[in-house]
């Protein structure tokens, strides 16, 4: 059971929920950028959330199915097609073998996730499937996917074959996930004040919360570089390097901020102005260069409640998806 | 000795304990001790720990913490209590490793492109510079930013230099200087440190049981090797990996 990469995309990497516990060696957690869309991709096909998914940036890859599969595509809309017929997002799909999945056009969002029932059969490194391209380890040989890569998937259950006619390339199953609320108000990011917030002058604190920041084209999985009014520090100089996280907003020496993303380094020496709350990281991940961001201060209570709400929705979705999928699966292999 | 600490949030899923803003061995020992305390008796939901020069960052899964939470208040407040407990239980001084790890360095221009300009600026002979750099026993204050990047301190005043304004591509094994620190690049990466030499040793082996060669609290001393020795080391390493 496998897929083959016919053409590689810009940055197709295997990711999971991150490699935690190795910060003392300088190994950053990495993992998916949009935790929600990645979780949904797995749940829709009946996988555990810890399974690796393929994270796709635009332009995406061309993927050939060597065998029939149950798949899902979530996150950004790159108008995916199978044998040139449009396929829906956020839904499980039964896919015929010898069909070609493509992502021809960017419609909305920045990152898509692709998951297959049973999960991709890759080796974990330090208890995680995430690709760490700098350490050249994890995921598929520590690198992005290349043309010709064949990736096996583990299949626990076969689906009933009569569900797909021989001339049918794919068939969407009749349910979808609804995570729309996660991506509402796409440009508004709640933040918790950072320890070095006071290194900004009063005027710059005001500007930081009023201004629209544009995402710079050089942004990637490590960080989103922002462009807005130049922010002034009360006193210059670097601090002693200290821990940072996914969502940490640092002030660079030129007076522009950067938001650290999933592939952030473990520690940094720039002032930490704030931290985007966990519940808003999925929508932040889905913004593209030249889109704008606005920051709004919030408190810990709100941040924690929003995250708990999001996890509750995912939890409900997970059990609902399992129940829906079960009747479509025939006896275990 | 017991410097006051401060705990602050790094968003809603991490916290940071900070002991001042200066680099001191006693602080570093305290951090190792709190790190070990949390490692040995983790609170539910603890995911990762990042020790640095004068801070320890703690990453957690808020929902796992919530399940174990007995008190009112935010998850973060509860984490702070757990961290205060760990600090109280930690010893003030952890034992440093007694063993000094010796690191061969080739200081020839081919491997240390910035050494000559530093010597000119500091009015030092090459040999004198090498003697100063190899004389000290350094402490590993932190491994981080890149997997396996080793931060060593503290550097002799006579050879302290500033970082470069623009990062350049640095080769794997390069030994750099930045302020009070000297460091080892585990693999080739853009970097702003002044490069004075290179070691043939590999400092990051992803598939080894312990992927990093040096850990926080280790002691390091450099010793000079010639260009010929450098090439022999490399050849040997290549043969080993080929087998």
Coordinates of C-alpha atoms in Angstrom, one line a residue:
Chain A
X1 CA 0.0 0.0 0.0
X2 CA 1.7 3.2 -1.1
X3 CA 1.7 6.6 -2.8
X4 CA 4.4 7.9 -5.1
X5 CA 5.5 11.5 -5.4
X6 CA 5.4 12.3 -9.2
X7 CA 6.4 16.0 -8.7
X8 CA 7.6 17.5 -5.5
X9 CA 6.0 20.7 -4.1
X10 CA 7.7 23.7 -2.5
X11 CA 8.0 22.2 0.9
X12 CA 6.2 18.9 1.5
X13 CA 7.2 17.4 4.8
X14 CA 6.0 14.8 7.2
X15 CA 4.9 16.3 10.5
X16 CA 3.2 15.2 13.7
X17 CA 2.4 17.0 16.9
X18 CA 6.0 17.7 17.6
X19 CA 9.2 16.3 19.1
X20 CA 9.0 17.2 22.8
X21 CA 11.5 16.5 25.5
X22 CA 14.8 17.2 23.8
X23 CA 15.1 21.0 24.3
X24 CA 18.1 20.5 26.5
X25 CA 20.0 19.2 23.4
X26 CA 18.8 22.2 21.3
X27 CA 16.3 20.1 19.5
X28 CA 13.2 22.1 18.8
X29 CA 9.8 20.5 18.8
X30 CA 8.9 21.3 15.2
X31 CA 5.7 19.6 14.2
X32 CA 2.6 20.8 12.2
X33 CA 2.0 24.5 11.8
X34 CA -1.8 24.2 12.0
X35 CA -2.6 21.8 14.7
X36 CA -6.3 21.9 14.1
X37 CA -6.3 21.2 10.4
X38 CA -3.7 18.4 10.9
X39 CA -5.8 16.9 13.7
X40 CA -8.9 17.0 11.5
X41 CA -7.0 15.3 8.6
X42 CA -6.2 12.4 10.8
X43 CA -9.6 12.2 12.5
X44 CA -11.5 12.2 9.2
X45 CA -9.8 9.0 8.2
X46 CA -10.1 7.4 11.6
X47 CA -6.4 7.9 12.6
X48 CA -5.1 8.7 16.0
X49 CA -4.0 12.4 16.3
X50 CA -0.4 11.4 16.8
X51 CA -0.1 9.9 13.3
X52 CA 2.1 11.8 10.9
X53 CA 0.4 13.9 8.2
X54 CA 1.9 15.4 5.0
X55 CA 2.2 19.1 5.4
X56 CA 1.9 20.9 2.0
X57 CA 2.8 24.5 1.1
X58 CA 1.9 26.0 -2.2
X59 CA 2.8 24.9 -4.9
X60 CA 1.9 21.4 -3.8
X61 CA 3.0 18.0 -5.0
X62 CA 1.6 15.6 -7.5
X63 CA 0.8 12.3 -5.8
X64 CA 0.0 9.0 -7.4
X65 CA -2.0 6.4 -5.6
X66 CA -0.6 3.0 -6.2
X67 CA -3.4 1.4 -4.2
X68 CA -6.9 2.3 -3.2
X69 CA -7.0 4.5 0.0
X70 CA -9.1 6.5 2.3
X71 CA -7.7 10.0 2.5
X72 CA -8.6 13.5 3.6
X73 CA -7.3 16.9 2.7
X74 CA -7.7 19.8 5.1
X75 CA -6.4 23.3 5.8
X76 CA -5.6 25.6 2.9
X77 CA -7.6 25.4 -0.3
X78 CA -5.2 24.6 -3.2
X79 CA -8.2 23.5 -5.3
X80 CA -7.1 19.8 -5.1
X81 CA -8.1 17.5 -8.0
X82 CA -8.0 13.7 -8.5
X83 CA -7.6 12.9 -12.2
X84 CA -8.6 16.5 -12.8
X85 CA -11.9 16.3 -11.0
X86 CA -12.2 18.7 -8.1
X87 CA -12.3 17.0 -4.7
X88 CA -13.8 18.5 -1.5
X89 CA -11.8 19.5 1.5
X90 CA -12.4 18.6 5.2
X91 CA -14.1 15.3 4.1
X92 CA -13.0 11.7 4.0
X93 CA -12.6 10.3 0.4
X94 CA -12.4 6.8 -1.0
X95 CA -9.7 6.9 -3.7
X96 CA -9.2 4.5 -6.6
X97 CA -5.7 3.2 -7.4
X98 CA -3.7 4.6 -10.2
X99 CA -5.2 8.1 -9.8
X100 CA -3.3 11.3 -9.5
X101 CA -3.8 14.0 -6.8
X102 CA -2.8 17.5 -7.7
X103 CA -3.0 21.0 -6.2
X104 CA -3.3 23.3 -9.2
X105 CA -4.5 26.6 -7.8
X106 CA -4.1 28.6 -4.6
X107 CA -7.5 29.7 -3.5
X108 CA -7.1 30.4 0.3
X109 CA -4.9 29.7 3.2
X110 CA -1.2 28.8 3.3
X111 CA -0.9 25.2 4.4
X112 CA -2.8 22.0 3.5
X113 CA -2.7 18.6 5.2
X114 CA -3.0 15.3 3.6
X115 CA -3.7 12.1 5.6
X116 CA -4.4 8.5 4.7
X117 CA -6.3 5.9 6.7
X118 CA -3.8 3.8 8.7
X119 CA -1.1 6.4 8.6
X120 CA 2.2 6.8 6.7
X121 CA 4.7 4.1 7.4
X122 CA 7.8 6.2 8.3
X123 CA 10.3 5.7 11.2
X124 CA 10.1 7.9 14.2
X125 CA 13.2 9.8 15.4
X126 CA 13.3 10.7 19.1
X127 CA 9.7 9.7 19.5
X128 CA 8.3 11.8 16.7
X129 CA 7.6 11.6 13.0
X130 CA 8.3 15.3 12.4
X131 CA 10.9 16.3 9.9
X132 CA 13.7 18.4 11.3
X133 CA 15.4 19.6 8.1
X134 CA 18.3 21.3 10.0
X135 CA 19.2 18.2 12.0
X136 CA 18.5 16.2 8.8
X137 CA 16.5 13.7 10.8
X138 CA 12.9 12.7 11.4
X139 CA 10.1 12.4 8.8
X140 CA 11.3 10.9 5.6
X141 CA 15.1 10.8 5.9
X142 CA 15.1 14.2 7.5
X143 CA 14.1 16.0 4.3
X144 CA 11.3 17.3 2.3
X145 CA 9.7 14.9 -0.2
X146 CA 11.3 14.5 -3.6
X147 CA 10.1 13.2 -7.0
X148 CA 10.1 9.5 -7.0
X149 CA 9.7 9.0 -3.3
X150 CA 7.4 6.1 -2.5
X151 CA 5.7 6.2 0.9
X152 CA 3.9 3.2 2.3
X153 CA 0.9 3.5 4.5
X154 CA -0.2 1.0 7.1
X155 CA -3.7 -0.2 6.5
X156 CA -5.7 -1.6 9.4
X157 CA -8.9 -2.0 7.5
X158 CA -9.9 -2.3 3.9
X159 CA -13.0 -0.4 2.8
X160 CA -15.8 -2.2 1.1
X161 CA -14.8 -2.3 -2.5
X162 CA -18.2 -2.1 -4.0
X163 CA -18.5 1.4 -2.7
X164 CA -16.3 2.5 -5.6
X165 CA -17.3 1.7 -9.2
X166 CA -14.3 0.7 -11.4
X167 CA -14.7 3.9 -13.4
X168 CA -15.0 6.1 -10.4
X169 CA -11.8 7.9 -9.4
X170 CA -12.9 8.8 -5.9
X171 CA -16.0 9.1 -3.7
X172 CA -16.5 11.6 -0.9
X173 CA -18.1 10.2 2.2
X174 CA -21.2 12.0 3.4
X175 CA -19.8 13.9 6.4
X176 CA -17.3 16.7 7.0
X177 CA -15.7 18.5 9.9
X178 CA -16.7 21.9 10.8
X179 CA -13.9 23.9 12.3
X180 CA -14.9 27.2 10.7
X181 CA -14.9 29.1 14.1
X182 CA -11.2 28.4 14.5
X183 CA -10.4 30.6 11.5
X184 CA -12.9 33.4 12.2
X185 CA -11.5 36.9 12.3
X186 CA -8.4 35.6 10.4
X187 CA -6.2 38.7 11.0
X188 CA -6.9 39.3 14.6
X189 CA -4.4 37.6 17.0
X190 CA -4.8 37.6 20.7
X191 CA -1.5 37.9 22.6
X192 CA -0.2 37.5 26.1
X193 CA 2.3 40.2 27.1
X194 CA 5.9 39.1 26.9
X195 CA 8.5 39.6 29.6
X196 CA 10.3 42.3 27.6
X197 CA 7.1 44.2 26.6
X198 CA 8.4 47.2 28.6
X199 CA 11.5 47.5 26.5
X200 CA 9.2 49.2 23.9
X201 CA 8.6 52.9 24.4
X202 CA 5.1 54.0 25.3
X203 CA 4.4 55.2 21.8
X204 CA 5.7 52.0 20.3
X205 CA 3.5 49.9 22.7
X206 CA 0.6 51.9 21.4
X207 CA 1.7 51.5 17.8
X208 CA 2.2 47.7 18.2
X209 CA -1.4 47.3 19.3
X210 CA -2.9 49.7 16.8
X211 CA -0.9 49.0 13.7
X212 CA -1.5 46.5 11.0
X213 CA 1.6 44.4 10.3
X214 CA 2.2 42.8 6.9
X215 CA 3.7 39.3 6.6
X216 CA 6.9 39.5 4.7
X217 CA 7.6 37.2 1.8
X218 CA 10.7 35.7 3.5
X219 CA 8.4 34.1 6.1
X220 CA 8.6 30.3 6.5
X221 CA 8.1 27.5 9.0
X222 CA 10.7 29.1 11.3
X223 CA 9.0 32.5 11.6
X224 CA 6.7 35.1 10.1
X225 CA 8.7 38.3 9.5
X226 CA 6.4 41.3 10.0
X227 CA 6.6 44.8 8.5
X228 CA 4.9 47.7 10.1
X229 CA 6.0 51.0 11.8
X230 CA 9.5 50.8 13.2
X231 CA 9.2 50.1 16.9
X232 CA 11.5 51.9 19.3
X233 CA 13.2 50.4 22.3
X234 CA 13.8 52.2 25.5
X235 CA 17.3 50.8 25.7
X236 CA 19.1 49.0 23.0
X237 CA 21.2 45.9 23.4
X238 CA 20.6 42.2 23.4
X239 CA 19.6 40.1 26.4
X240 CA 21.1 36.8 27.4
X241 CA 19.6 34.0 25.3
X242 CA 16.5 32.5 26.8
X243 CA 13.6 30.1 25.8
X244 CA 11.1 31.0 23.2
X245 CA 8.1 29.1 21.8
X246 CA 5.7 28.8 18.8
X247 CA 3.9 32.1 18.8
X248 CA 6.6 34.2 20.5
X249 CA 6.9 37.6 19.0
X250 CA 10.5 38.9 19.1
X251 CA 11.7 42.4 18.3
X252 CA 14.5 42.3 15.8
X253 CA 17.3 44.9 15.9
X254 CA 15.9 46.9 13.0
X255 CA 12.7 47.6 14.9
X256 CA 10.5 45.0 13.2
X257 CA 8.9 42.0 14.9
X258 CA 9.0 38.4 14.0
X259 CA 6.5 35.7 15.1
X260 CA 8.2 32.4 15.7
X261 CA 6.5 29.5 14.1
X262 CA 6.7 25.7 14.4
X263 CA 10.4 25.4 13.4
X264 CA 11.6 28.1 15.8
X265 CA 14.9 27.6 17.5
X266 CA 14.9 26.6 21.1
X267 CA 16.2 29.9 22.5
X268 CA 16.8 33.5 21.4
X269 CA 18.4 36.7 22.5
X270 CA 15.9 39.2 21.2
X271 CA 13.2 40.9 23.4
X272 CA 10.0 38.9 23.7
X273 CA 7.2 41.4 23.1
X274 CA 4.4 38.9 23.4
X275 CA 3.1 35.4 22.6
X276 CA 0.2 34.6 20.2
X277 CA -2.2 32.4 22.2
X278 CA -2.4 28.7 21.3
X279 CA -6.0 29.0 20.1
X280 CA -5.0 31.5 17.4
X281 CA -1.9 29.7 16.1
X282 CA -3.9 27.7 13.5
X283 CA -5.3 30.8 11.9
X284 CA -2.0 32.6 12.1
X285 CA -0.4 29.6 10.3
X286 CA -2.9 30.0 7.5
X287 CA -2.0 33.6 6.7
X288 CA 0.2 34.2 3.6
X289 CA 2.8 36.8 2.8
X290 CA 1.4 40.3 2.3
X291 CA -1.6 39.5 4.4
X292 CA -2.0 41.6 7.6
X293 CA -2.0 40.9 11.3
X294 CA -3.4 42.9 14.2
X295 CA -2.4 42.1 17.7
X296 CA -4.7 42.5 20.7
X297 CA -3.8 42.0 24.3
X298 CA -5.7 39.4 26.3
X299 CA -5.3 37.7 29.7
X300 CA -4.3 34.2 30.7
X301 CA -7.9 33.2 31.6
X302 CA -9.2 34.0 28.2
X303 CA -6.3 32.3 26.4
X304 CA -6.7 29.1 28.4
X305 CA -10.5 29.0 28.0
X306 CA -10.2 29.5 24.2
X307 CA -7.7 26.7 23.9
X308 CA -9.8 24.4 26.1
X309 CA -12.8 25.2 23.9
X310 CA -10.9 24.3 20.8
X311 CA -9.6 21.0 22.2
X312 CA -13.2 20.2 23.3
X313 CA -14.5 20.6 19.8
X314 CA -11.6 18.5 18.4
X315 CA -12.4 15.8 21.0
X316 CA -16.1 15.7 20.1
X317 CA -15.2 15.6 16.4
X318 CA -12.8 12.7 16.9
X319 CA -15.4 10.3 18.3
X320 CA -18.0 11.4 15.8
X321 CA -15.6 10.7 12.9
X322 CA -14.8 7.2 14.2
X323 CA -18.4 6.3 14.4
X324 CA -19.2 7.5 11.0
X325 CA -16.3 5.8 9.4
X326 CA -16.7 2.3 10.9
X327 CA -19.6 1.1 8.7
X328 CA -17.5 1.8 5.6
X329 CA -14.7 -0.5 6.7
X330 CA -14.8 -4.2 6.0
X331 CA -13.2 -6.8 8.1
X332 CA -9.6 -6.1 9.2
X333 CA -6.8 -7.3 6.9
Chain B
X1 CA 24.5 32.9 46.3
X2 CA 20.8 32.2 46.0
X3 CA 19.9 34.8 43.4
X4 CA 16.2 35.8 43.4
X5 CA 14.2 34.2 40.6
X6 CA 11.2 35.4 38.7
X7 CA 8.6 33.3 36.9
X8 CA 6.7 34.7 33.8
X9 CA 4.6 33.2 31.1
X10 CA 5.8 32.4 27.6
X11 CA 2.2 32.4 26.2
X12 CA -0.5 30.0 27.5
X13 CA 1.5 26.8 27.2
X14 CA 4.9 27.6 28.6
X15 CA 6.6 29.5 31.5
X16 CA 10.1 30.7 32.2
X17 CA 12.0 30.9 35.4
X18 CA 14.7 33.6 35.3
X19 CA 17.6 34.2 37.7
X20 CA 18.8 37.7 36.8
X21 CA 20.5 38.6 33.6
X22 CA 24.1 37.8 34.3
X23 CA 26.1 34.8 33.4
X24 CA 27.4 33.0 36.5
X25 CA 28.5 29.5 37.2
X26 CA 26.4 29.4 40.4
X27 CA 23.2 30.3 38.4
X28 CA 24.0 27.7 35.8
X29 CA 24.4 25.0 38.6
X30 CA 21.1 26.1 40.1
X31 CA 19.4 25.8 36.7
X32 CA 20.7 22.3 36.2
X33 CA 19.5 21.3 39.7
X34 CA 15.9 22.6 39.0
X35 CA 16.0 21.0 35.6
X36 CA 16.9 17.6 37.2
X37 CA 14.2 18.1 39.9
X38 CA 11.5 18.6 37.2
X39 CA 12.9 15.8 35.0
X40 CA 12.8 13.3 37.9
X41 CA 9.4 14.4 39.3
X42 CA 7.6 16.0 36.4
X43 CA 4.1 17.4 37.0
X44 CA 1.4 16.0 34.8
X45 CA 1.4 17.7 31.4
X46 CA 5.1 18.7 31.4
X47 CA 6.3 18.4 27.8
X48 CA 9.8 19.9 27.6
X49 CA 12.5 21.9 29.4
X50 CA 14.9 24.4 27.8
X51 CA 17.7 25.5 30.2
X52 CA 19.7 28.5 29.1
X53 CA 22.3 30.8 30.7
X54 CA 20.2 32.2 33.4
X55 CA 16.7 30.8 32.8
X56 CA 14.8 27.6 32.5
X57 CA 11.8 27.4 30.2
X58 CA 9.0 25.0 30.8
X59 CA 6.6 23.8 28.1
X60 CA 3.4 22.1 29.1
X61 CA 0.1 20.7 27.7
X62 CA -2.5 23.0 29.4
X63 CA -5.3 20.4 29.3
X64 CA -3.1 17.7 30.9
X65 CA -2.2 20.1 33.6
X66 CA -5.9 21.1 34.1
X67 CA -6.8 17.5 34.8
X68 CA -4.4 17.3 37.6
X69 CA -5.2 20.7 39.0
X70 CA -6.7 20.8 42.4
X71 CA -6.8 24.5 43.0
X72 CA -8.9 27.4 41.6
X73 CA -7.2 29.9 39.3
X74 CA -5.6 29.6 35.9
X75 CA -3.6 26.6 34.7
X76 CA -0.6 28.9 34.5
X77 CA -1.0 29.8 38.3
X78 CA -1.0 26.0 39.0
X79 CA 2.2 25.5 36.9
X80 CA 3.9 28.4 38.8
X81 CA 3.1 26.6 42.1
X82 CA 4.7 23.4 40.8
X83 CA 7.7 25.3 39.7
X84 CA 8.1 27.0 43.0
X85 CA 8.0 23.5 44.6
X86 CA 10.7 22.3 42.3
X87 CA 12.9 25.3 43.0
X88 CA 12.4 24.8 46.8
X89 CA 13.4 21.1 46.4
X90 CA 16.4 21.7 44.2
X91 CA 19.8 22.0 45.8
X92 CA 21.7 25.3 45.4
X93 CA 24.7 23.7 43.9
X94 CA 24.7 20.7 41.5
X95 CA 27.9 18.8 40.9
X96 CA 29.7 19.7 37.8
X97 CA 31.2 16.9 35.8
X98 CA 34.9 16.6 36.7
X99 CA 36.0 15.3 33.4
X100 CA 37.4 17.8 31.0
X101 CA 36.5 17.1 27.4
X102 CA 39.4 17.9 25.0
X103 CA 38.4 19.3 21.6
X104 CA 41.0 19.4 18.8
X105 CA 40.9 22.7 16.8
X106 CA 42.8 23.6 13.6
X107 CA 43.4 27.4 13.7
X108 CA 44.8 27.6 10.1
X109 CA 43.3 30.4 7.9
X110 CA 41.5 27.8 5.7
X111 CA 39.4 26.9 8.8
X112 CA 39.5 30.1 10.8
X113 CA 38.9 32.8 8.3
X114 CA 38.4 35.6 10.9
X115 CA 41.4 34.8 13.1
X116 CA 43.8 37.1 11.3
X117 CA 41.6 40.2 11.5
X118 CA 41.0 39.6 15.2
X119 CA 44.7 39.2 15.8
X120 CA 45.4 42.5 14.0
X121 CA 42.6 44.3 15.9
X122 CA 43.8 42.9 19.3
X123 CA 47.5 43.3 18.4
X124 CA 48.1 39.7 19.2
X125 CA 50.4 37.2 17.5
X126 CA 48.5 34.2 16.1
X127 CA 50.4 31.9 18.6
X128 CA 49.5 34.2 21.5
X129 CA 45.8 34.1 20.5
X130 CA 45.8 30.3 20.2
X131 CA 47.5 30.1 23.6
X132 CA 44.8 32.3 25.2
X133 CA 42.0 30.4 23.6
X134 CA 43.4 27.0 24.5
X135 CA 44.4 27.9 28.0
X136 CA 41.0 28.2 29.6
X137 CA 38.7 25.4 30.7
X138 CA 35.3 26.4 29.5
X139 CA 31.9 25.5 30.8
X140 CA 29.0 24.4 28.6
X141 CA 26.4 27.0 29.6
X142 CA 23.8 25.8 27.1
X143 CA 23.1 23.7 24.1
X144 CA 20.7 25.3 21.8
X145 CA 19.2 27.4 19.2
X146 CA 20.4 24.8 16.7
X147 CA 20.4 21.1 17.7
X148 CA 23.7 20.5 19.4
X149 CA 25.1 24.1 19.1
X150 CA 27.4 24.4 22.2
X151 CA 27.7 27.7 24.0
X152 CA 30.9 27.9 26.1
X153 CA 32.0 30.5 28.5
X154 CA 33.5 32.6 29.5
X155 CA 36.1 34.0 27.2
X156 CA 39.3 35.7 28.2
X157 CA 38.9 39.5 28.0
X158 CA 41.9 39.8 25.6
X159 CA 40.1 37.9 22.8
X160 CA 36.6 39.1 23.2
X161 CA 35.1 40.4 19.9
X162 CA 31.7 41.4 18.6
X163 CA 29.4 39.4 16.4
X164 CA 29.4 40.2 12.7
X165 CA 26.8 42.6 11.4
X166 CA 25.6 40.2 8.7
X167 CA 25.5 36.4 9.1
X168 CA 27.5 34.3 6.7
X169 CA 27.5 30.6 5.9
X170 CA 29.5 28.8 8.5
X171 CA 30.9 25.3 8.0
X172 CA 30.1 22.4 10.3
X173 CA 32.6 22.1 13.2
X174 CA 33.5 25.8 13.1
X175 CA 34.6 27.4 16.4
X176 CA 33.2 30.9 16.8
X177 CA 33.6 33.9 19.1
X178 CA 30.8 36.3 20.2
X179 CA 31.3 38.6 23.2
X180 CA 32.1 36.5 26.3
X181 CA 31.3 33.3 24.5
X182 CA 32.9 30.8 22.3
X183 CA 30.8 28.2 20.5
X184 CA 30.8 25.2 18.2
X185 CA 28.6 24.9 15.1
X186 CA 27.3 21.4 14.9
X187 CA 26.5 21.7 11.2
X188 CA 26.8 24.2 8.5
X189 CA 24.4 27.1 9.0
X190 CA 24.2 30.8 8.6
X191 CA 25.9 32.4 11.6
X192 CA 27.2 35.8 12.9
X193 CA 30.0 34.6 15.1
X194 CA 33.7 35.3 14.3
X195 CA 35.2 32.0 13.1
X196 CA 38.6 31.3 14.4
X197 CA 39.1 27.6 13.6
X198 CA 37.4 24.2 13.1
X199 CA 37.2 20.9 14.8
X200 CA 37.2 17.6 12.9
X201 CA 34.9 16.1 15.6
X202 CA 31.2 15.8 14.9
X203 CA 29.1 17.4 17.6
X204 CA 25.7 16.2 16.5
X205 CA 24.9 12.6 15.5
X206 CA 21.1 12.4 15.1
X207 CA 20.9 8.6 15.4
X208 CA 23.3 8.1 18.3
X209 CA 21.8 7.2 21.7
X210 CA 22.7 10.7 22.9
X211 CA 22.8 12.8 19.7
X212 CA 24.9 15.6 21.3
X213 CA 28.6 15.2 22.3
X214 CA 28.5 17.9 25.0
X215 CA 25.8 18.7 27.6
X216 CA 25.1 21.6 29.9
X217 CA 27.5 21.6 32.8
X218 CA 30.3 19.8 30.9
X219 CA 33.9 21.1 31.0
X220 CA 35.8 21.7 27.7
X221 CA 39.4 22.5 26.8
X222 CA 40.6 23.2 23.2
X223 CA 44.0 22.0 21.8
X224 CA 45.5 23.0 18.5
X225 CA 46.1 20.6 15.7
X226 CA 47.9 21.2 12.3
X227 CA 46.2 21.3 8.9
X228 CA 47.7 17.9 8.2
X229 CA 46.2 16.4 11.4
X230 CA 42.9 18.0 10.6
X231 CA 42.8 16.3 7.2
X232 CA 43.9 12.9 8.7
X233 CA 41.1 13.2 11.3
X234 CA 38.6 13.9 8.5
X235 CA 39.8 11.0 6.4
X236 CA 39.6 8.7 9.3
X237 CA 36.0 9.9 10.1
X238 CA 35.0 9.3 6.4
X239 CA 36.5 5.8 6.4
X240 CA 34.6 5.0 9.6
X241 CA 31.3 6.2 8.3
X242 CA 31.9 4.4 5.0
X243 CA 32.3 1.1 6.9

